[in-house]
Coordinates of C-alpha atoms in Angstrom, one line a residue:
X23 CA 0.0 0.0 0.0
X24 CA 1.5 3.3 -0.8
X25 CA 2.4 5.4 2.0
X26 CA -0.5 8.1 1.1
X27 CA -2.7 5.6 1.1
X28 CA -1.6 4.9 4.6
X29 CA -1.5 8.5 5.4
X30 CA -5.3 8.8 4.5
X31 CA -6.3 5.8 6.5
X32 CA -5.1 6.5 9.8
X33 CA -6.3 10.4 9.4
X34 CA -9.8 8.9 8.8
X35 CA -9.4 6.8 11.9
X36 CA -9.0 9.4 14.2
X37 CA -11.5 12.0 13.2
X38 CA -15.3 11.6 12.0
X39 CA -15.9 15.6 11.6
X40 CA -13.3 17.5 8.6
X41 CA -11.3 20.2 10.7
X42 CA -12.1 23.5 8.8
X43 CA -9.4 25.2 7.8
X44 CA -8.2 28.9 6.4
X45 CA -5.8 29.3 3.8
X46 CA -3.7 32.6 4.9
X47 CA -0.6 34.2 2.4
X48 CA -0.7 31.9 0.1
X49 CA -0.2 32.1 -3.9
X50 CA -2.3 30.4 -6.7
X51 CA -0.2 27.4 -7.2
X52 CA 0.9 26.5 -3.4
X53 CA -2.9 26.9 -2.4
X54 CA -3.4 24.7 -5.6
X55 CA -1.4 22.3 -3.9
X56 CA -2.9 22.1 -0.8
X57 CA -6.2 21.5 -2.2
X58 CA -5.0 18.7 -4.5
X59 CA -3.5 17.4 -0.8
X60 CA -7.0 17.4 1.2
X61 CA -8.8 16.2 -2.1
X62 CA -6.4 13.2 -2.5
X63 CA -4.1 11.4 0.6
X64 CA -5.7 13.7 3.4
X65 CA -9.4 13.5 1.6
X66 CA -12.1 13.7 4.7
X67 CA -9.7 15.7 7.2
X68 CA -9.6 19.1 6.2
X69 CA -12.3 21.3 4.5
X70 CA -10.8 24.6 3.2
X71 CA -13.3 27.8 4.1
X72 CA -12.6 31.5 4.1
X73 CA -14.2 33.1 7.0
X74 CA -13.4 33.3 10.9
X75 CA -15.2 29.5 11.4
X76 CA -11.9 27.8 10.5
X77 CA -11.0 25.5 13.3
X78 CA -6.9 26.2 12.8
X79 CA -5.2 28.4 10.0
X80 CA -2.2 27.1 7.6
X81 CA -0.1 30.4 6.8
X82 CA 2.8 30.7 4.4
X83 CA 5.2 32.0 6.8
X84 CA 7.7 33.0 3.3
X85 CA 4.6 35.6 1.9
X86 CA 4.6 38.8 1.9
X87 CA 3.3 40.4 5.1
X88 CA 2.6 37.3 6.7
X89 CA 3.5 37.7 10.5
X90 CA 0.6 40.5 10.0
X91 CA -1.6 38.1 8.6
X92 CA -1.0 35.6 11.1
X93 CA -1.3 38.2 14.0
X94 CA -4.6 39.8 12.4
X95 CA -6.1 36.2 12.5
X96 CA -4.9 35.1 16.1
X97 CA -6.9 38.7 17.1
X98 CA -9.8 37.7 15.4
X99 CA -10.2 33.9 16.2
X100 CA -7.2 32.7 18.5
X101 CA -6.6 29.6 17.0
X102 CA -3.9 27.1 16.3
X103 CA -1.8 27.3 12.9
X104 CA 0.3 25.3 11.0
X105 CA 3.2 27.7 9.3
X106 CA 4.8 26.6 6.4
X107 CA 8.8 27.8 5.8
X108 CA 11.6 27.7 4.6
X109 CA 13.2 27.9 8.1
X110 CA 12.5 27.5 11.7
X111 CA 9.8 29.4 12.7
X112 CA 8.3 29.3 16.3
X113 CA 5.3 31.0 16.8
X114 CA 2.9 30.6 19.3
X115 CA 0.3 28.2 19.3
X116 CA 1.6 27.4 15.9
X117 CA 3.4 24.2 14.4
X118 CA 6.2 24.8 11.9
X119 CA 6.2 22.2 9.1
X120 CA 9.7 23.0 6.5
X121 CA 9.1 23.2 3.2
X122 CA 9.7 21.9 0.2
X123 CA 6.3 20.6 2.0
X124 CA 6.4 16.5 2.3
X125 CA 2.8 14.7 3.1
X126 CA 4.2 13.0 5.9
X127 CA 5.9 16.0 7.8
X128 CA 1.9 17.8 6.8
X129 CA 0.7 14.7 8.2
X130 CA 2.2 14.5 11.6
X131 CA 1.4 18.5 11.8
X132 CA -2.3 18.1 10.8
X133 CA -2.6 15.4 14.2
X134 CA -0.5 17.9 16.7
X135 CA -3.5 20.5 15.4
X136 CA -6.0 17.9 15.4
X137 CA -5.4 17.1 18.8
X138 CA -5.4 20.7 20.0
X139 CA -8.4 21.7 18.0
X140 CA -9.8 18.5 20.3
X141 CA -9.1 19.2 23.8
X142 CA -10.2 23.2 23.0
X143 CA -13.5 22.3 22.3
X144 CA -13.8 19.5 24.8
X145 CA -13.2 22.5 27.8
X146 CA -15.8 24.5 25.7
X147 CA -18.2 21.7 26.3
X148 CA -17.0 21.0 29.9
X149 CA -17.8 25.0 30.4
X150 CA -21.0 24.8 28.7
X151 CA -22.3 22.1 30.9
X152 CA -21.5 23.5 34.1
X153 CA -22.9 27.0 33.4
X154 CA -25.9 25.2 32.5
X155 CA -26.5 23.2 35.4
X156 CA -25.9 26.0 38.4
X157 CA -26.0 22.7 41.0
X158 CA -22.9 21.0 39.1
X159 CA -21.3 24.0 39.8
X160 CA -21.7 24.5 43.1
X161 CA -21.1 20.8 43.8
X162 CA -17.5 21.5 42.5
X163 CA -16.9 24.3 44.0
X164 CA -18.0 22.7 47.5
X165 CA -15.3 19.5 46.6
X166 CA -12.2 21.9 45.9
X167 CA -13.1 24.6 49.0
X168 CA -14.1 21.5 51.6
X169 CA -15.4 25.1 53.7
X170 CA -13.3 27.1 52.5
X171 CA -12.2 29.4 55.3
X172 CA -11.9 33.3 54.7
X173 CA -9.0 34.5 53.6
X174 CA -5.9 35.0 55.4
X175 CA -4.8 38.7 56.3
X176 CA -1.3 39.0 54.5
X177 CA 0.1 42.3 56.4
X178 CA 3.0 42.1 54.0
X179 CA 0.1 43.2 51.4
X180 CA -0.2 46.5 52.8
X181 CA 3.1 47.8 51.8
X182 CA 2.2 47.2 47.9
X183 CA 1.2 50.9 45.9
X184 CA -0.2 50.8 42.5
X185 CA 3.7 50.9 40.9
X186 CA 4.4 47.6 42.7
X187 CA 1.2 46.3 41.4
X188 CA 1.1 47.1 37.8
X189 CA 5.8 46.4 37.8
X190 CA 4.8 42.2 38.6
X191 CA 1.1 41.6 37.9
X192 CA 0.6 44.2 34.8
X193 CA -2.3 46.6 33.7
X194 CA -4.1 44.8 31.4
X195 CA -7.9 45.6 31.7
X196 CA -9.9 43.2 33.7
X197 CA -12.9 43.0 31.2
X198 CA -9.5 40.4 29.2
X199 CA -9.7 38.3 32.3
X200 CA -13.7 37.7 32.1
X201 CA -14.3 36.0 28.9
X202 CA -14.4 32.4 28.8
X203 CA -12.2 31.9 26.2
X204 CA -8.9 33.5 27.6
X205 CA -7.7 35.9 24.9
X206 CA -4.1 36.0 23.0
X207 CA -3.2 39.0 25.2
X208 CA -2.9 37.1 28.3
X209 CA -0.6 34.8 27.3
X210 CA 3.1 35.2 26.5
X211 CA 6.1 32.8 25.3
X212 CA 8.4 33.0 28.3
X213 CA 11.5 31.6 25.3
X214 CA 11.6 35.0 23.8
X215 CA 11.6 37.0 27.0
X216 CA 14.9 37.7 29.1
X217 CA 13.2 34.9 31.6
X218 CA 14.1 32.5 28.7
X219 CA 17.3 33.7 27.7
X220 CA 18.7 33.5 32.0
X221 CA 17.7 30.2 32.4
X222 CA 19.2 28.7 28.8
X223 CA 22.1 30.2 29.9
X224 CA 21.8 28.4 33.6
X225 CA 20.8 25.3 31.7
X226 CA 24.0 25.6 29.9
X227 CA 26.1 26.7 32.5
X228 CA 25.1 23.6 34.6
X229 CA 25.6 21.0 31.4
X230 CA 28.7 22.4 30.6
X231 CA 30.3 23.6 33.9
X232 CA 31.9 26.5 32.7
X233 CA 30.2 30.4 33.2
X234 CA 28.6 32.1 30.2
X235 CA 29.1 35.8 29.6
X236 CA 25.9 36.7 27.9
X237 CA 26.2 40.4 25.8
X238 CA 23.9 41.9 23.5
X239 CA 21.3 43.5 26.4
X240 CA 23.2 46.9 27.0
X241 CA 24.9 45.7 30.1
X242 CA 26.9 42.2 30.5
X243 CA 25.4 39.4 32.9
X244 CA 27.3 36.5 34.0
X245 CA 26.1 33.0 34.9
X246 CA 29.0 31.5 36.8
X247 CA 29.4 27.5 37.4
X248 CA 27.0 25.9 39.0
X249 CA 24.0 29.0 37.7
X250 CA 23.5 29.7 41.6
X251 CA 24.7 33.0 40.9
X252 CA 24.7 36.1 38.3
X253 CA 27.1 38.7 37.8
X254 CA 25.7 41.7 36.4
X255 CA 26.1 45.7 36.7
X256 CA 22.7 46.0 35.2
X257 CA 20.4 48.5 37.3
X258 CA 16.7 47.1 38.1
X259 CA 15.0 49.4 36.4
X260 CA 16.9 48.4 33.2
X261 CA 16.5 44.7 33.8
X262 CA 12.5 45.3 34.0
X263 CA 12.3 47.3 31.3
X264 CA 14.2 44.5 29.3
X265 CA 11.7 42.0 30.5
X266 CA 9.2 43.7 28.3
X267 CA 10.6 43.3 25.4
X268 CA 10.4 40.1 23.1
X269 CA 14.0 39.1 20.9
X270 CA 15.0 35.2 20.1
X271 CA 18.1 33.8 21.6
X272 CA 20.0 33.6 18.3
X273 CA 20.4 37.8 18.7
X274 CA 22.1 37.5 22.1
X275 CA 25.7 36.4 21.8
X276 CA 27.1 33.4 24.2
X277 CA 30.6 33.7 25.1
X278 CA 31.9 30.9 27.1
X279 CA 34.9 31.7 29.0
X280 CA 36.9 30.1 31.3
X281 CA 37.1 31.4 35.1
X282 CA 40.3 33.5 35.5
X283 CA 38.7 35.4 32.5
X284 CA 36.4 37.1 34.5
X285 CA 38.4 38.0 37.8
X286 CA 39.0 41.5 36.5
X287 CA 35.0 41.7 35.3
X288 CA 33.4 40.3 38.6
X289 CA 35.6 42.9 40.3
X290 CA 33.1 45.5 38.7
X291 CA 29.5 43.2 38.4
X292 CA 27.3 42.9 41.9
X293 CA 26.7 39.1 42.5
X294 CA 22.9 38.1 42.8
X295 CA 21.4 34.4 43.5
X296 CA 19.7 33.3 40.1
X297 CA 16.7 32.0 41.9
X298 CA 15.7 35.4 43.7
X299 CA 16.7 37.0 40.1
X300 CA 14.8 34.5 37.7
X301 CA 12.0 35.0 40.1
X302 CA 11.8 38.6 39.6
X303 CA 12.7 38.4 35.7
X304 CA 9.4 35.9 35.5
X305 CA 7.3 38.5 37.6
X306 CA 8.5 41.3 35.3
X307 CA 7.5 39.4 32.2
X308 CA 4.6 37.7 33.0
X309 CA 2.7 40.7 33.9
X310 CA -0.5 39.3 34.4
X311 CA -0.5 36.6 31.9
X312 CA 0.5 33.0 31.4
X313 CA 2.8 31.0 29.7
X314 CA 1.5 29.9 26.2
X315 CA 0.1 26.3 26.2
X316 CA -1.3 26.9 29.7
X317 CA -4.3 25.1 30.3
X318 CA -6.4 27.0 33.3
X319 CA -9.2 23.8 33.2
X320 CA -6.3 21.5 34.3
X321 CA -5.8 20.6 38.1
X322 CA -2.7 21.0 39.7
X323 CA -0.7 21.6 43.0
X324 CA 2.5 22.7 43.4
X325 CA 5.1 19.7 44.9
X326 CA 6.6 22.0 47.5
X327 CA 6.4 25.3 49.1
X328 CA 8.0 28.2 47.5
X329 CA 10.5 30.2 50.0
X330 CA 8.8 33.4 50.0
X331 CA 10.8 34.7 53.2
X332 CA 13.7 35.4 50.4
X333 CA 11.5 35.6 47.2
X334 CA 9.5 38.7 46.2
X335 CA 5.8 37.8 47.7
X336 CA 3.4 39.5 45.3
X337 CA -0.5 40.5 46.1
X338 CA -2.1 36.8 47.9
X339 CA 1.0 35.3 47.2
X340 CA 0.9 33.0 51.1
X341 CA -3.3 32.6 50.3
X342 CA -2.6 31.0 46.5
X343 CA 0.6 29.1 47.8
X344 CA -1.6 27.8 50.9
X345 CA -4.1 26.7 48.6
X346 CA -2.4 25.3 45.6
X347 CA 0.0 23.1 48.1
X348 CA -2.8 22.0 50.3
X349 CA -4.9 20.4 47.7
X350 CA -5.4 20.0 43.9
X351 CA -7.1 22.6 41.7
X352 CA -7.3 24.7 38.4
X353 CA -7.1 28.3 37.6
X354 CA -10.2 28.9 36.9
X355 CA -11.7 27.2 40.0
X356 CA -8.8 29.0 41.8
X357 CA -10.2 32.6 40.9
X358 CA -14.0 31.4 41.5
X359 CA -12.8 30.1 45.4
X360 CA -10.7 33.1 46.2
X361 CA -12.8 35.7 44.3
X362 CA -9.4 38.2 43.4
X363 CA -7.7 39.5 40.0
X364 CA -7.0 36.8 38.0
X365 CA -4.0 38.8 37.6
X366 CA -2.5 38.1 40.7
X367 CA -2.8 34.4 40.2
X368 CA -1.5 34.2 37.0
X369 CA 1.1 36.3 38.0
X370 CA 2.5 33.8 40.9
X371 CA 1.5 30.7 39.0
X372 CA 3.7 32.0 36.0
X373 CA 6.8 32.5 38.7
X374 CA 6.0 29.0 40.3
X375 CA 5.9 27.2 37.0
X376 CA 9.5 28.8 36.2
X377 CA 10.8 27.4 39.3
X378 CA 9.5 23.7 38.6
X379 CA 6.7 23.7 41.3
X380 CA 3.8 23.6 39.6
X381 CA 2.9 19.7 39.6
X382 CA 0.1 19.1 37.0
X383 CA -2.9 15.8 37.4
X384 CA -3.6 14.9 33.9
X385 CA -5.8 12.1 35.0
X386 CA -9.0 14.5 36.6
X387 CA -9.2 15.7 40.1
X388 CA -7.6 12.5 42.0
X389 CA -5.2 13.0 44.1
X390 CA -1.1 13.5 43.8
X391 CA 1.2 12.5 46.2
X392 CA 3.0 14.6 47.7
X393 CA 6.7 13.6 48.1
X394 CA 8.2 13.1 51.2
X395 CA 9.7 15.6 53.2
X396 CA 12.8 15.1 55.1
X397 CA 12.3 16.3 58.3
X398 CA 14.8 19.1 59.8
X399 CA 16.1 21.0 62.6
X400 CA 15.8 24.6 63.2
X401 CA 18.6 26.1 64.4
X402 CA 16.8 27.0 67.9
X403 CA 16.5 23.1 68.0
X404 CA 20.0 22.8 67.2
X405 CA 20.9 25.6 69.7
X406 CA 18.5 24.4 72.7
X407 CA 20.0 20.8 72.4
X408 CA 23.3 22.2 72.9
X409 CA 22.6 23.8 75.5
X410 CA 20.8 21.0 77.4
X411 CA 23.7 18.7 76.6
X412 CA 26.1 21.4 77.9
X413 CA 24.1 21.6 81.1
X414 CA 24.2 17.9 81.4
X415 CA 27.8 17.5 81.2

């Protein structure tokens, strides 16, 4: 059997409905081509339209004004895309497929979309069900709160103005937050930020074991062995201001070096731990928003509690860390319980997801274990037991 015939076969298996699909950028004879393709091997799968129905979007990335096309339909429909190149090209929510264009490499793109395309309209029906049956709802809402108690009084709120505020958890309107269908603007690609660039380099750092001098962001930063640590003579404001903007790592140049090359540089760079850093980076780039491909239906809980006596503790930081590590939940059940800014979650469940806590259930609401816990000594403990053996002697 030839392998189109193949191709065609298992596509039918695994859908009964054609996804509807929009053509964006693309010249007479490529979009020629893709017809003859869903006519012939993927028959049944896709059905080309031309309006704002289209369940995902196939853009020709090489076009002429095609980042705008792709942007202008992301604003009207936020869908998935498949973008065909001639080089690697990351976009969100996209799937990159090289060209010249080969019907299996098309193949294993269509069933990435497919499946997407899937679990987005299974939530939509999940949604739909519960907002039409108000008992369901508050059934749910009683099993994740179990008496939910009022909310604990977080002095260390009080000290926050409107600067603080808007630096970490953004200003986006809150009428974004309220739709059911979270919108493009609250989501960002934490790879093209400054919060993806630190920890590559850490990554790097820690693979290779020797420091990276990273350049190309007005100021020099240093990740030295073991990534614990950064050396940089960047001011804050500078750093946060950076955070804002979106660049890919091939712009900012690597230097590895080995250690007696920066004696003379560290003299003149303040040392800062990378977690307390990458925390704040994460904060200042989050904004309010969530990493792409986050999925706000999906219980989770994080594995361990984040140390928020050294880390910056932003608006209900203790309440959402009380209530993600006591028991597992979703976003969006997670702003119904605690009734605050979906802002402020997102916010602290963006920094908590950088820092590997964020432990996801991806089989329903049961239960994940929580690892075990080596128990330790404070050092009043330690100090009081010297003490008592000092007396003793």
């Amino acid at each position: 059997m030839a392998l189109a015939d193949n191709i065609k076969i298992n596509l039918m298996k695994q859908t009964q409905t054609p996804l509807k699909v929009v053509l964006l950028g693309m010249e007479g004879q490529f979009q020629a081509l893709l017809k003859k393709l869903f006519d012939g091997p993927l028959q049944g799968y896709c059905r080309i339209i031309n309006d704002d129905t289209a369940d995902f979007a196939i853009l020709d990335m090489d076009s002429r004004g095609a980042r705008a096309l792709w942007l202008d339909f992301k604003k009207r429909a936020d869908k998935p895309a498949i973008v065909l190149s001639l080089t690697e090209t990351h976009f969100p929510d996209t799937v990159c497929v090289l060209k010249p264009l080969q019907i299996p490499d098309l193949s294993v793109a269509l069933k990435k979309i497919q499946s997407r395309v899937g679990r987005q309209k299974q939530r939509i029906k999940k949604r739909s069900l519960i907002d039409r049956n108000p008992q369901i709802k508050r059934e749910i809402l009683s099993h994740l709160s179990n008496k939910p108690q009022k909310a604990t009084f977080d002095a260390a709120e009080l000290s926050y103005n409107a600067l603080d505020v808007a630096g970490f958890c953004g200003d986006i309107e809150e009428k974004w937050y309220q739709q059911e269908d979270l919108p493009e603007i609250l989501f960002y690609s934490p790879e093209f930020h400054l919060q993806g660039i630190i920890s590559s380099a850490i990554k790097e750092v820690r693979e290779t074991n020797r420091p990276i001098l990273l350049r190309g962001l007005g100021r020099d930063i240093i990740v030295f062995i073991g990534g614990r640590y950064l050396h940089t003579n960047m001011p804050t404001q500078q750093m946060r201001a950076i955070c804002n903007i979106t660049f890919e790592k091939r712009y900012i140049d690597f230097l590895f070096k080995r250690n007696h090359s920066f004696n003379t540089r560290l003299l003149r760079h303040k040392a800062v731990k990378s977690e307390g850093i990458l925390w704040d980076i994460t904060l200042w780039s989050s904004r309010g928003r969530l990493p792409y491909g986050t999925d706000i239906d999906r219980p989770f809980k994080l594995s361990s509690w984040p140390n928020l006596t050294r880390l910056t503790r932003t608006p209900h930081a203790l309440q959402l860390a009380a209530l993600w590590y006591k028991q597992t939940i979703s976003l969006r059940a997670t702003v119904i319980l605690l009734n605050v800014s979906p802002r402020y979650i997102y916010t602290f469940y963006s920094a908590c997801h950088q820092q590997g806590l964020v432990q996801e259930n991806r089989h329903g609401d049961s239960y994940i274990e929580r690892p075990i816990v080596k128990s330790s000594r404070g050092i009043l403990s330690k100090l009081m037991g010297f003490l008592k053996r000092k007396v003793g002697s």
